[in-house]
Coordinates of C-alpha atoms in Angstrom, one line a residue:
M1 CA -75.6 142.0 -31.1
K2 CA -76.7 141.7 -27.5
D3 CA -77.8 145.3 -27.4
H4 CA -79.5 145.2 -30.8
Y5 CA -82.2 142.8 -29.8
T6 CA -84.5 143.4 -26.9
H7 CA -85.8 139.9 -26.7
S8 CA -84.8 136.4 -27.7
G9 CA -86.9 133.3 -28.5
I10 CA -86.8 129.8 -29.8
I11 CA -88.9 127.9 -32.4
V12 CA -88.8 124.1 -31.7
I13 CA -90.1 121.5 -34.1
S14 CA -90.6 117.7 -33.5
M15 CA -88.7 115.6 -36.0
M16 CA -91.3 112.9 -35.9
T17 CA -94.6 114.8 -35.9
R18 CA -93.6 118.1 -37.5
R19 CA -95.5 120.0 -34.9
F20 CA -94.2 123.0 -33.0
L21 CA -93.8 123.8 -29.3
V22 CA -95.8 126.8 -28.1
V23 CA -96.7 128.2 -24.7
E24 CA -100.1 129.5 -23.5
H25 CA -100.0 132.9 -21.8
P26 CA -102.3 133.9 -18.9
E27 CA -104.1 136.4 -21.3
G28 CA -105.2 133.4 -23.4
H29 CA -103.0 133.7 -26.4
I30 CA -100.3 131.2 -27.5
G31 CA -96.9 132.0 -28.8
F32 CA -93.3 130.7 -29.1
V33 CA -91.0 130.8 -26.1
K34 CA -89.4 134.2 -25.8
G35 CA -88.3 136.7 -23.2
K36 CA -86.2 139.8 -22.5
I37 CA -82.4 139.5 -22.9
E38 CA -81.0 140.0 -19.5
P39 CA -77.5 141.6 -18.7
S40 CA -76.4 138.2 -17.3
D41 CA -77.2 136.3 -20.5
L42 CA -74.0 135.3 -22.4
S43 CA -75.7 135.7 -25.8
P44 CA -79.2 136.0 -27.4
R45 CA -79.1 132.2 -27.9
H46 CA -78.3 131.7 -24.2
A47 CA -81.3 133.9 -23.3
A48 CA -83.6 131.8 -25.5
L49 CA -82.5 128.6 -23.7
R50 CA -83.0 130.3 -20.4
E51 CA -86.5 131.3 -21.3
L52 CA -87.2 127.8 -22.5
K53 CA -86.2 126.4 -19.1
E54 CA -88.1 129.0 -17.2
E55 CA -91.4 128.9 -19.2
T56 CA -91.6 125.1 -19.8
C57 CA -89.0 123.5 -17.5
I58 CA -87.4 122.0 -20.6
D59 CA -83.6 122.0 -20.5
G60 CA -81.3 121.7 -23.5
L61 CA -80.5 118.0 -22.9
N62 CA -82.6 116.6 -25.7
L63 CA -82.8 119.8 -27.7
H64 CA -80.8 120.0 -31.0
T65 CA -79.9 123.4 -32.5
L66 CA -80.6 123.8 -36.2
D67 CA -77.8 125.6 -38.0
I68 CA -80.0 127.9 -40.1
D69 CA -80.4 131.6 -40.0
P70 CA -82.5 133.0 -37.1
I71 CA -85.5 135.1 -37.9
I72 CA -86.1 138.6 -36.5
E73 CA -89.5 139.9 -35.5
T74 CA -90.1 143.6 -34.8
Y75 CA -93.3 145.0 -33.5
T76 CA -95.0 147.4 -31.1
T77 CA -97.1 146.1 -28.2
V78 CA -100.5 147.5 -27.2
D79 CA -98.6 149.4 -24.5
G80 CA -96.5 151.2 -27.1
E81 CA -93.3 149.2 -26.3
N82 CA -91.0 148.5 -29.3
K83 CA -89.8 144.9 -29.3
S84 CA -87.2 143.3 -31.5
V85 CA -87.1 139.5 -31.1
I86 CA -84.5 137.1 -32.6
Y87 CA -85.8 133.5 -32.9
F88 CA -83.5 130.6 -33.1
A89 CA -84.5 127.2 -34.6
A90 CA -84.2 123.8 -32.9
F91 CA -85.7 120.4 -32.9
V92 CA -86.4 117.4 -30.7
V93 CA -86.7 113.8 -31.8
D94 CA -90.3 113.4 -30.5
E95 CA -92.7 115.5 -28.5
G96 CA -92.1 113.2 -25.6
S97 CA -88.4 114.2 -25.7
A98 CA -89.3 117.6 -24.3
K99 CA -91.7 117.1 -21.4
G100 CA -91.5 120.0 -19.1
L101 CA -93.3 120.0 -15.8
G102 CA -93.6 123.0 -13.5
G103 CA -92.8 125.8 -15.9
T104 CA -94.3 129.3 -15.6
L105 CA -96.5 128.7 -18.7
R106 CA -98.4 125.7 -20.1
S107 CA -96.7 124.2 -23.1
L108 CA -98.4 122.3 -26.0
W109 CA -97.5 121.0 -29.5
V110 CA -99.5 122.3 -32.5
S111 CA -99.3 122.1 -36.3
V112 CA -98.7 125.0 -38.6
E113 CA -102.4 124.9 -39.6
E114 CA -103.4 125.1 -36.0
I115 CA -101.1 128.1 -35.4
E116 CA -102.4 129.9 -38.5
N117 CA -106.0 129.2 -37.6
S118 CA -105.6 130.4 -34.0
L119 CA -107.1 133.8 -33.4
N120 CA -104.9 134.1 -30.4
F121 CA -101.6 133.7 -32.2
P122 CA -99.8 137.0 -33.1
R123 CA -99.8 137.6 -36.9
S124 CA -96.5 137.6 -38.7
Q125 CA -96.1 136.6 -42.4
A126 CA -92.3 136.2 -41.9
I127 CA -92.8 133.8 -38.9
S128 CA -95.4 131.9 -40.8
K129 CA -93.1 131.4 -43.8
Y130 CA -90.2 130.4 -41.5
M131 CA -92.4 127.8 -39.8
K132 CA -93.6 126.3 -43.1
L133 CA -90.0 125.9 -44.4
M134 CA -89.0 124.2 -41.1
E135 CA -92.0 121.9 -41.5
Q136 CA -91.3 121.0 -45.1
R137 CA -87.6 120.7 -45.3
E138 CA -85.7 117.6 -44.3
I139 CA -83.3 117.8 -41.4
S140 CA -79.9 116.6 -42.4
I141 CA -76.4 116.4 -41.0
E142 CA -73.6 118.4 -42.6
Y143 CA -69.9 117.9 -42.0
R144 CA -67.6 120.9 -42.5
P145 CA -63.9 120.4 -42.5
G146 CA -62.0 123.0 -40.6
V147 CA -61.6 124.0 -36.9
S148 CA -63.0 121.4 -34.5
K149 CA -64.3 121.9 -31.0
N150 CA -62.5 120.8 -27.8
L151 CA -64.7 119.7 -24.9
A152 CA -63.7 118.8 -21.4
K153 CA -63.8 115.1 -20.6
S154 CA -66.7 115.5 -18.3
E155 CA -68.7 116.9 -21.2
L156 CA -67.7 114.0 -23.4
V157 CA -68.9 111.5 -20.8
Q158 CA -72.2 113.4 -20.3
L159 CA -72.9 113.4 -24.1
L160 CA -72.2 109.6 -24.3
A161 CA -74.3 108.9 -21.2
Q162 CA -77.4 110.4 -23.0
N163 CA -77.4 107.4 -25.4
L164 CA -79.4 104.7 -23.6
S165 CA -79.7 101.3 -25.1
K166 CA -82.6 101.1 -27.6
H167 CA -82.1 97.3 -27.9
Q168 CA -82.3 96.8 -24.1
Y169 CA -85.4 99.0 -23.8
S170 CA -87.2 97.3 -26.7
R171 CA -86.6 93.9 -25.2
L172 CA -87.8 94.9 -21.7
A173 CA -90.8 97.0 -22.8
P174 CA -93.0 93.9 -23.1
L175 CA -92.5 93.2 -19.4
S176 CA -93.6 96.8 -18.6
L177 CA -96.7 96.2 -20.8
L178 CA -97.4 92.8 -19.2
F179 CA -97.0 94.1 -15.7
P180 CA -97.5 97.9 -15.8
D181 CA -97.7 98.3 -12.0
L182 CA -94.6 96.0 -11.3
F183 CA -92.0 96.5 -14.0
L184 CA -91.1 100.2 -14.3
F185 CA -88.5 102.1 -16.2
A186 CA -86.4 104.7 -14.4
N187 CA -85.4 106.2 -17.8
R188 CA -85.8 105.6 -21.5
P189 CA -83.8 106.2 -24.6
D190 CA -84.5 109.4 -26.6
T191 CA -84.6 107.6 -29.9
I192 CA -87.1 107.2 -32.7
D193 CA -87.4 103.4 -32.0
S194 CA -88.2 104.1 -28.4
A195 CA -90.7 106.8 -29.4
Y196 CA -92.6 104.3 -31.6
I197 CA -92.7 101.8 -28.8
E198 CA -94.3 104.5 -26.6
R199 CA -96.8 105.1 -29.4
V200 CA -97.9 101.5 -29.3
R201 CA -98.0 101.5 -25.5
E202 CA -100.2 104.6 -25.6
L203 CA -102.4 103.0 -28.3
S204 CA -102.8 100.0 -26.1
R205 CA -103.9 102.2 -23.2
Q206 CA -106.6 103.8 -25.4
V207 CA -108.0 100.4 -26.7
N208 CA -110.0 98.7 -24.0
K209 CA -111.4 95.7 -25.9
G210 CA -110.9 93.8 -29.1
I211 CA -108.1 93.5 -31.6
I212 CA -105.6 96.3 -31.5
S213 CA -104.4 97.6 -34.9
I214 CA -100.8 99.0 -35.2
P215 CA -100.5 101.6 -38.0
S216 CA -98.2 100.7 -40.9
H217 CA -95.9 103.7 -40.4
I218 CA -95.0 102.3 -37.0
T219 CA -94.0 98.8 -38.1
D220 CA -92.4 100.1 -41.2
N221 CA -90.2 102.5 -39.3
S222 CA -89.5 100.4 -36.2
W223 CA -89.0 96.6 -36.3
S224 CA -88.5 96.8 -32.5
T225 CA -92.2 97.2 -32.0
L226 CA -92.7 93.5 -32.9
N227 CA -91.3 92.7 -29.4
L228 CA -94.6 94.0 -28.0
I229 CA -96.8 91.5 -29.7
P230 CA -97.0 88.9 -26.8
A231 CA -97.9 91.6 -24.3
L232 CA -100.5 93.1 -26.7
L233 CA -102.1 89.7 -27.2
R234 CA -102.4 89.1 -23.5
K235 CA -104.3 92.3 -23.1
H236 CA -106.3 92.6 -26.3
G237 CA -106.6 89.0 -27.5
G238 CA -105.5 90.0 -31.0
V239 CA -103.1 92.2 -33.0
R240 CA -103.4 93.4 -36.6
L241 CA -100.4 94.9 -38.4
S242 CA -99.1 95.5 -41.9
K243 CA -96.1 93.4 -43.0
P244 CA -93.2 95.4 -41.7
Q245 CA -90.7 96.8 -44.1
G246 CA -87.9 97.7 -41.7
C247 CA -84.5 99.0 -42.9
K248 CA -83.0 97.7 -46.1
I249 CA -80.1 95.6 -44.8
G250 CA -81.3 92.1 -45.8
E251 CA -84.0 89.6 -45.4
R252 CA -85.9 89.6 -42.1
P253 CA -88.3 86.6 -42.4
I254 CA -91.4 87.7 -40.6
E255 CA -92.4 84.0 -40.7
W256 CA -89.9 83.2 -38.0
Y257 CA -91.7 85.5 -35.6
L258 CA -95.2 84.3 -36.7
D259 CA -94.0 80.7 -36.0
V260 CA -93.2 81.8 -32.5
C261 CA -96.8 83.1 -32.1
R262 CA -98.1 79.8 -33.5
S263 CA -96.0 77.8 -31.1
F264 CA -97.8 79.5 -28.2
G265 CA -101.3 78.6 -29.6
C266 CA -102.0 81.7 -31.6
V267 CA -103.9 81.8 -34.8
V268 CA -102.2 83.7 -37.6
V269 CA -104.0 84.9 -40.7
E270 CA -102.0 86.6 -43.5
T271 CA -103.3 88.6 -46.5
D272 CA -101.2 90.4 -49.1
D273 CA -100.9 93.5 -46.9
N274 CA -101.8 92.6 -43.3
I275 CA -101.2 90.1 -40.6
T276 CA -103.8 89.3 -37.9
I277 CA -102.6 87.4 -34.8
E278 CA -105.2 86.2 -32.3
T279 CA -104.7 84.2 -29.2
G280 CA -106.4 80.8 -29.8
M281 CA -106.8 80.0 -26.1
G282 CA -110.2 81.6 -25.6
G283 CA -109.8 81.5 -21.8
T284 CA -109.0 77.8 -21.7
P285 CA -105.4 77.2 -20.5
K286 CA -103.1 75.3 -22.9
K287 CA -102.3 71.9 -21.4
D288 CA -99.0 71.3 -23.1
N289 CA -95.7 72.9 -22.3
I290 CA -94.0 74.9 -25.1
Y291 CA -90.9 73.7 -26.9
L292 CA -89.3 75.9 -29.5
D293 CA -86.2 74.9 -31.6
F294 CA -84.9 77.7 -33.7
Q295 CA -83.1 76.8 -36.9
K296 CA -80.6 79.5 -36.0
P297 CA -80.4 82.1 -33.2
T298 CA -82.8 85.0 -33.7
F299 CA -82.6 88.1 -31.6
T300 CA -86.2 89.2 -32.0
G301 CA -87.5 85.6 -32.0
T302 CA -85.9 84.8 -28.7
S303 CA -87.1 88.0 -27.0
M304 CA -90.6 87.4 -28.3
A305 CA -90.5 83.8 -27.0
L306 CA -89.3 85.0 -23.6
A307 CA -92.2 87.5 -23.4
F308 CA -94.7 84.8 -24.3
A309 CA -93.1 82.5 -21.7
A310 CA -93.5 85.2 -19.0
W311 CA -97.2 85.3 -19.9
Q312 CA -97.7 81.6 -20.1
A313 CA -95.8 80.9 -16.9
I314 CA -98.1 83.1 -14.8
D315 CA -101.5 82.6 -16.5
Y316 CA -101.3 79.0 -17.5
K317 CA -98.5 77.5 -15.4
L318 CA -96.6 76.3 -18.5
T319 CA -93.0 75.6 -18.9
T320 CA -91.3 77.0 -22.0
T321 CA -88.1 75.6 -23.5
I322 CA -86.2 77.6 -26.1
V323 CA -83.5 75.7 -28.0
N324 CA -80.8 77.6 -30.0
A325 CA -81.8 80.8 -28.3
S326 CA -79.9 84.0 -29.0
Q327 CA -77.2 85.0 -26.6
E328 CA -77.0 88.8 -27.2
P329 CA -76.3 90.8 -24.0
E330 CA -79.8 92.3 -24.3
I331 CA -81.3 88.8 -24.1
R332 CA -79.2 88.3 -20.9
D333 CA -80.7 91.6 -19.6
M334 CA -84.2 90.3 -20.3
I335 CA -83.4 87.0 -18.4
N336 CA -82.0 89.0 -15.5
A337 CA -85.1 91.3 -15.5
M338 CA -87.5 88.3 -15.4
R339 CA -85.5 86.7 -12.6
R340 CA -85.7 89.9 -10.6
L341 CA -89.5 89.8 -11.1
G342 CA -89.5 86.3 -9.6
Y343 CA -89.2 83.9 -12.6
R344 CA -87.1 80.8 -12.5
I345 CA -85.1 80.5 -15.7
D346 CA -82.6 77.7 -16.3
E347 CA -79.8 77.9 -18.9
G348 CA -77.9 75.1 -20.6
N349 CA -75.6 74.3 -23.5
S350 CA -75.9 71.1 -25.5
D351 CA -74.6 70.3 -29.0
Q352 CA -73.4 73.9 -29.1
A353 CA -77.0 75.2 -28.7
Y354 CA -77.9 77.6 -26.0
T355 CA -81.1 76.6 -24.3
L356 CA -83.5 78.5 -22.0
S357 CA -86.2 77.0 -19.8
V358 CA -88.8 79.3 -18.2
F359 CA -90.8 77.6 -15.4
P360 CA -94.3 78.2 -14.0
L361 CA -94.5 81.1 -11.6
E362 CA -95.8 80.1 -8.2
A363 CA -94.9 83.0 -6.0
K364 CA -96.0 86.6 -6.1
L365 CA -94.2 88.9 -8.6
N366 CA -91.7 91.4 -7.3
T367 CA -91.6 95.1 -8.2
V368 CA -88.7 96.0 -10.4
I369 CA -87.5 99.5 -11.3
W370 CA -85.1 99.1 -14.2
E371 CA -82.5 101.7 -15.3
V372 CA -81.7 101.4 -19.0
A373 CA -78.0 101.1 -19.6
L374 CA -75.7 102.9 -21.9
D375 CA -76.1 101.6 -25.5
R376 CA -73.3 99.3 -26.4
N377 CA -73.5 100.0 -30.1
V378 CA -73.2 103.8 -29.5
L379 CA -70.3 103.1 -27.2
F380 CA -68.6 101.0 -29.9
T381 CA -69.2 103.8 -32.4
Y382 CA -67.7 106.3 -30.0
L383 CA -64.6 104.2 -29.4
C384 CA -64.1 103.8 -33.2
G385 CA -64.3 107.6 -33.5
I386 CA -61.7 108.0 -30.7
I387 CA -59.3 105.7 -32.7
L388 CA -59.8 107.8 -35.9
T389 CA -59.0 111.0 -34.1
S390 CA -55.8 109.4 -32.7
K391 CA -56.8 109.7 -29.2
Q392 CA -56.8 107.5 -26.1
I393 CA -59.3 107.8 -23.4
T394 CA -60.3 106.5 -20.0
F395 CA -63.6 107.4 -18.5
D396 CA -65.9 106.2 -15.8
V397 CA -69.2 104.5 -16.5
N398 CA -72.1 104.2 -14.0
Q399 CA -73.6 101.0 -15.5
N400 CA -72.2 97.7 -16.7
T401 CA -72.4 97.8 -20.5
S402 CA -71.2 94.6 -22.0
I403 CA -68.6 95.2 -24.7
D404 CA -66.2 92.2 -24.2
E405 CA -66.7 90.9 -27.8
A406 CA -65.1 94.2 -29.0
V407 CA -61.7 93.4 -27.5
P408 CA -60.4 91.3 -30.4
L409 CA -61.8 93.8 -32.9
F410 CA -59.9 96.6 -31.3
N411 CA -56.8 94.4 -31.1
I412 CA -57.0 94.2 -34.9
L413 CA -57.2 98.0 -35.0
N414 CA -54.0 98.0 -32.8
Y415 CA -55.7 99.2 -29.7
N416 CA -56.1 97.6 -26.2
L417 CA -59.6 97.8 -24.7
Y418 CA -60.3 97.3 -21.0
S419 CA -63.7 97.6 -19.5
D420 CA -65.4 96.7 -16.3
S421 CA -68.5 97.9 -14.4
R422 CA -66.9 101.2 -13.5
C423 CA -64.3 102.1 -16.2
I424 CA -63.5 101.9 -19.9
R425 CA -60.0 102.4 -21.1
L426 CA -58.8 102.5 -24.8
T427 CA -55.1 102.8 -25.4
P428 CA -52.9 102.3 -28.6
R429 CA -50.6 99.3 -28.7
S430 CA -46.9 99.9 -29.1
S431 CA -46.4 97.9 -32.3
L432 CA -47.9 98.7 -35.7
D433 CA -46.9 95.4 -37.3
N434 CA -50.5 94.2 -36.9
M435 CA -51.7 96.8 -39.3
Q436 CA -49.7 95.6 -42.3
T437 CA -51.4 92.2 -43.1
A438 CA -54.8 91.6 -44.5
K439 CA -57.4 90.6 -41.9
E440 CA -60.4 88.3 -42.1
V441 CA -63.2 89.2 -39.7
H442 CA -66.5 87.5 -39.1
F443 CA -69.6 89.1 -37.7
G444 CA -72.8 87.3 -36.8
F445 CA -74.8 85.9 -33.8
A446 CA -73.3 86.0 -30.3
P447 CA -70.8 85.0 -29.1
M448 CA -69.3 86.4 -32.4
P449 CA -69.1 90.2 -32.7
G450 CA -72.6 91.4 -33.7
S451 CA -73.6 92.4 -37.2
D452 CA -74.4 95.9 -35.9
W453 CA -70.7 96.5 -35.4
Q454 CA -69.7 95.4 -38.9
P455 CA -70.2 98.7 -40.7
L456 CA -68.6 100.6 -37.8
F457 CA -65.5 98.4 -37.6
S458 CA -65.1 98.1 -41.4
T459 CA -65.3 101.9 -41.9
T460 CA -62.8 102.5 -39.1
A461 CA -60.3 99.9 -40.4
A462 CA -60.6 101.3 -44.0
A463 CA -59.9 104.8 -42.8
L464 CA -56.8 103.5 -41.0
G465 CA -55.6 102.0 -44.3
M466 CA -56.1 98.3 -43.4
S467 CA -56.9 95.5 -45.9
L468 CA -59.9 93.5 -44.8
R469 CA -62.1 90.5 -45.8
I470 CA -65.4 90.9 -44.0
Y471 CA -68.1 88.3 -43.5
D472 CA -71.6 89.2 -42.2
H473 CA -73.5 86.0 -41.3
V474 CA -76.7 87.8 -40.4
F475 CA -77.7 90.3 -43.1
E476 CA -76.7 89.7 -46.8
D477 CA -77.3 93.4 -47.8
R478 CA -75.4 95.1 -45.0
F479 CA -72.5 96.0 -47.3
K480 CA -74.5 98.6 -49.1
Y481 CA -73.0 101.4 -46.9
L482 CA -69.6 100.8 -48.4
E483 CA -70.5 102.7 -51.6
S484 CA -71.2 105.8 -49.5
V485 CA -68.0 105.2 -47.5
R486 CA -66.0 105.1 -50.8
N487 CA -67.9 108.2 -52.0
I488 CA -66.8 110.1 -48.8
M489 CA -63.2 108.9 -48.5
K490 CA -62.4 108.3 -52.3
N491 CA -59.4 106.1 -51.5
I492 CA -60.7 102.6 -50.9
T493 CA -61.7 99.7 -53.2
V494 CA -64.5 97.3 -52.5
K495 CA -64.9 93.9 -54.1
H496 CA -67.9 91.5 -53.5
M497 CA -66.7 87.9 -53.4
A498 CA -68.5 84.8 -54.5
D499 CA -68.8 83.5 -51.0
G500 CA -70.7 86.5 -49.9
S501 CA -67.8 88.3 -48.2
V502 CA -66.4 91.7 -49.1
T503 CA -62.8 92.8 -49.4
I504 CA -61.8 96.4 -48.6
D505 CA -58.4 97.9 -49.6
R506 CA -57.1 101.4 -49.4
V507 CA -55.4 102.9 -52.4
A508 CA -53.4 106.0 -53.0
S509 CA -55.6 108.8 -54.4
I510 CA -54.5 110.1 -57.8
R511 CA -55.3 113.6 -56.6
K512 CA -56.9 115.0 -53.5
D513 CA -60.6 115.5 -54.0
I514 CA -62.2 118.0 -51.6
S515 CA -65.4 118.6 -53.6
P516 CA -68.6 118.4 -51.5
T517 CA -70.6 115.2 -51.6
S518 CA -74.0 113.9 -50.4
V519 CA -74.9 110.5 -49.1
R520 CA -78.1 109.0 -47.7
A521 CA -78.3 106.8 -44.5
G522 CA -79.8 103.5 -45.7
D523 CA -80.2 102.2 -42.2
L524 CA -79.1 102.9 -38.6
R525 CA -75.5 101.6 -38.7
Y526 CA -75.2 102.7 -42.3
G527 CA -75.7 106.3 -41.1
A528 CA -73.3 105.9 -38.2
A529 CA -70.6 104.6 -40.6
M530 CA -71.1 107.7 -42.7
L531 CA -70.3 109.8 -39.6
L532 CA -67.2 107.8 -38.9
A533 CA -66.1 108.2 -42.5
C534 CA -66.4 112.0 -42.2
L535 CA -63.7 111.9 -39.5
S536 CA -61.2 110.9 -42.2
T537 CA -62.1 113.3 -45.0
D538 CA -61.3 116.9 -45.9
R539 CA -64.5 117.4 -48.0
K540 CA -67.9 118.8 -47.0
V541 CA -70.4 116.0 -46.6
I542 CA -74.2 116.1 -46.3
I543 CA -75.9 113.1 -44.8
A544 CA -79.7 112.8 -45.5
N545 CA -82.3 110.5 -44.1
I546 CA -80.9 110.9 -40.6
H547 CA -84.1 109.7 -38.9
Q548 CA -82.4 106.3 -39.5
I549 CA -79.5 107.5 -37.3
F550 CA -81.8 108.8 -34.6
R551 CA -83.4 105.3 -34.4
G552 CA -80.5 104.4 -32.1
Y553 CA -78.4 107.6 -31.4
A554 CA -79.8 110.3 -29.2
N555 CA -77.3 113.1 -30.1
P556 CA -75.1 112.1 -33.2
V557 CA -73.9 115.6 -34.1
E558 CA -73.1 116.6 -30.5
L559 CA -71.4 113.2 -29.9
F560 CA -69.2 113.4 -33.0
N561 CA -68.3 117.0 -32.4
S562 CA -66.9 116.0 -29.1
I563 CA -64.2 113.8 -30.7
S564 CA -63.7 115.3 -34.2
N565 CA -60.3 116.9 -34.7
R566 CA -60.5 118.2 -38.3
G567 CA -64.0 119.6 -38.7
T568 CA -67.5 120.1 -37.2
F569 CA -70.9 118.5 -37.7
H570 CA -74.1 120.5 -37.9
Y571 CA -77.9 119.9 -38.1
V572 CA -79.1 121.7 -41.2
Q573 CA -82.2 122.0 -43.5
H574 CA -82.1 122.2 -47.3

């Protein structure tokens, strides 16, 4: 095969924009990345990746290979040279995922229409048809039972380390928008949620004066962008957005967050479709300190309130007190970041309510360069996968990723979990007695295990044959994923109880069912639970709507292939 093709290339599409990566040649024409296959290249695919690195300085870190047939182009150059080029297909989450600097050629992203209308693009009906199919078809994940791949532990750790915390990033992004010259990120997650936050930040840079309008597709696809509202209000004086839809895991009362805005003196006007929020201060500082008492802890409400408090403390010298604040680790990260900037924040507990007080800022702010940590939810998913593949693992971590609340959950799964700022160790316990009795497990607001872990834990326990009664005290509809888990594994029963809990039991299958099945990721953790369920099945599974998974996971297929022991995962298009 290496001798059959003279050249190798790669066609890269952005999952979010559906535009293609091309390079501009010195002669003025544009084309896909390609080059001659060298004797040192291990394969035509290796040659294509090498050319991508040379021409654009883009490496394969955030590049995902599509498991579809390559296309071959054969032509004769003006110099009479016969060329045969094999093009492979790949995708990135967003155009910003593949920013190359210093390559031999200028790279740019263009649509199919722009390519076809370009007089400088080599004509090829086959290539044009191939591009249109890539643009039109949905990218899905396909699990195929069979031979698995074995990677060195260093490769496993590298794959895991690519998954930076989207929750931490979204909570700290307002500080970067409030203080663009002082609070800087050393890195950022390669996820859809983070890309939408970057869209809003770029939109803010383009709008100099007046109300900024956030397009509906941004708020519908990324609830995380609501965290930016306080910083946008400080810069623009007003924000207009459609009522966000979010993922379908339960009621998320937007009124909670609008009440936070009102508490800080903002004027909120709602219509059937839109919400307009304007700062009611008009340049006159508010005289009263701010006091918020949440009915129950709210993750986004607390982070929004802290962002408002950062603004009020520096511009109006006001003290903000937040009662019944959320205690998630990412809130702790936000508190630590504000303290590093120079803020004084006091913490207290009274009547079982966690209270935060942010005081007026008197001194000059410090410069902070923040390194986003490993995503704790991805880490939890990974460890659940390790359990389902009957492995034990110890690996080094460079950052302190809080996962202490997971210890009792893994004890229920009959594993010991140890973690500190340098090392994570997961080992099976000696006795299996713990697996025989039904378990009642509650998920909710910190310090309880978070609701994000509920689908991951429940799927893992069900695959291990455990009987469970699960309570989710945050989202009432977060059990919808169980229908798809049952569709994949075929050997569990699910009952919805009157008190809102769900019981899960494993039953012996009447016969082994290995017929293919298809499921659709309803939300972020729903999709991750489907991937975990695949680790315990012998049937082919196609998971659609995977943009939900990419909202928080940078490399789901690569990550799960690193631990699977009975099959492989692939990115496909249908």
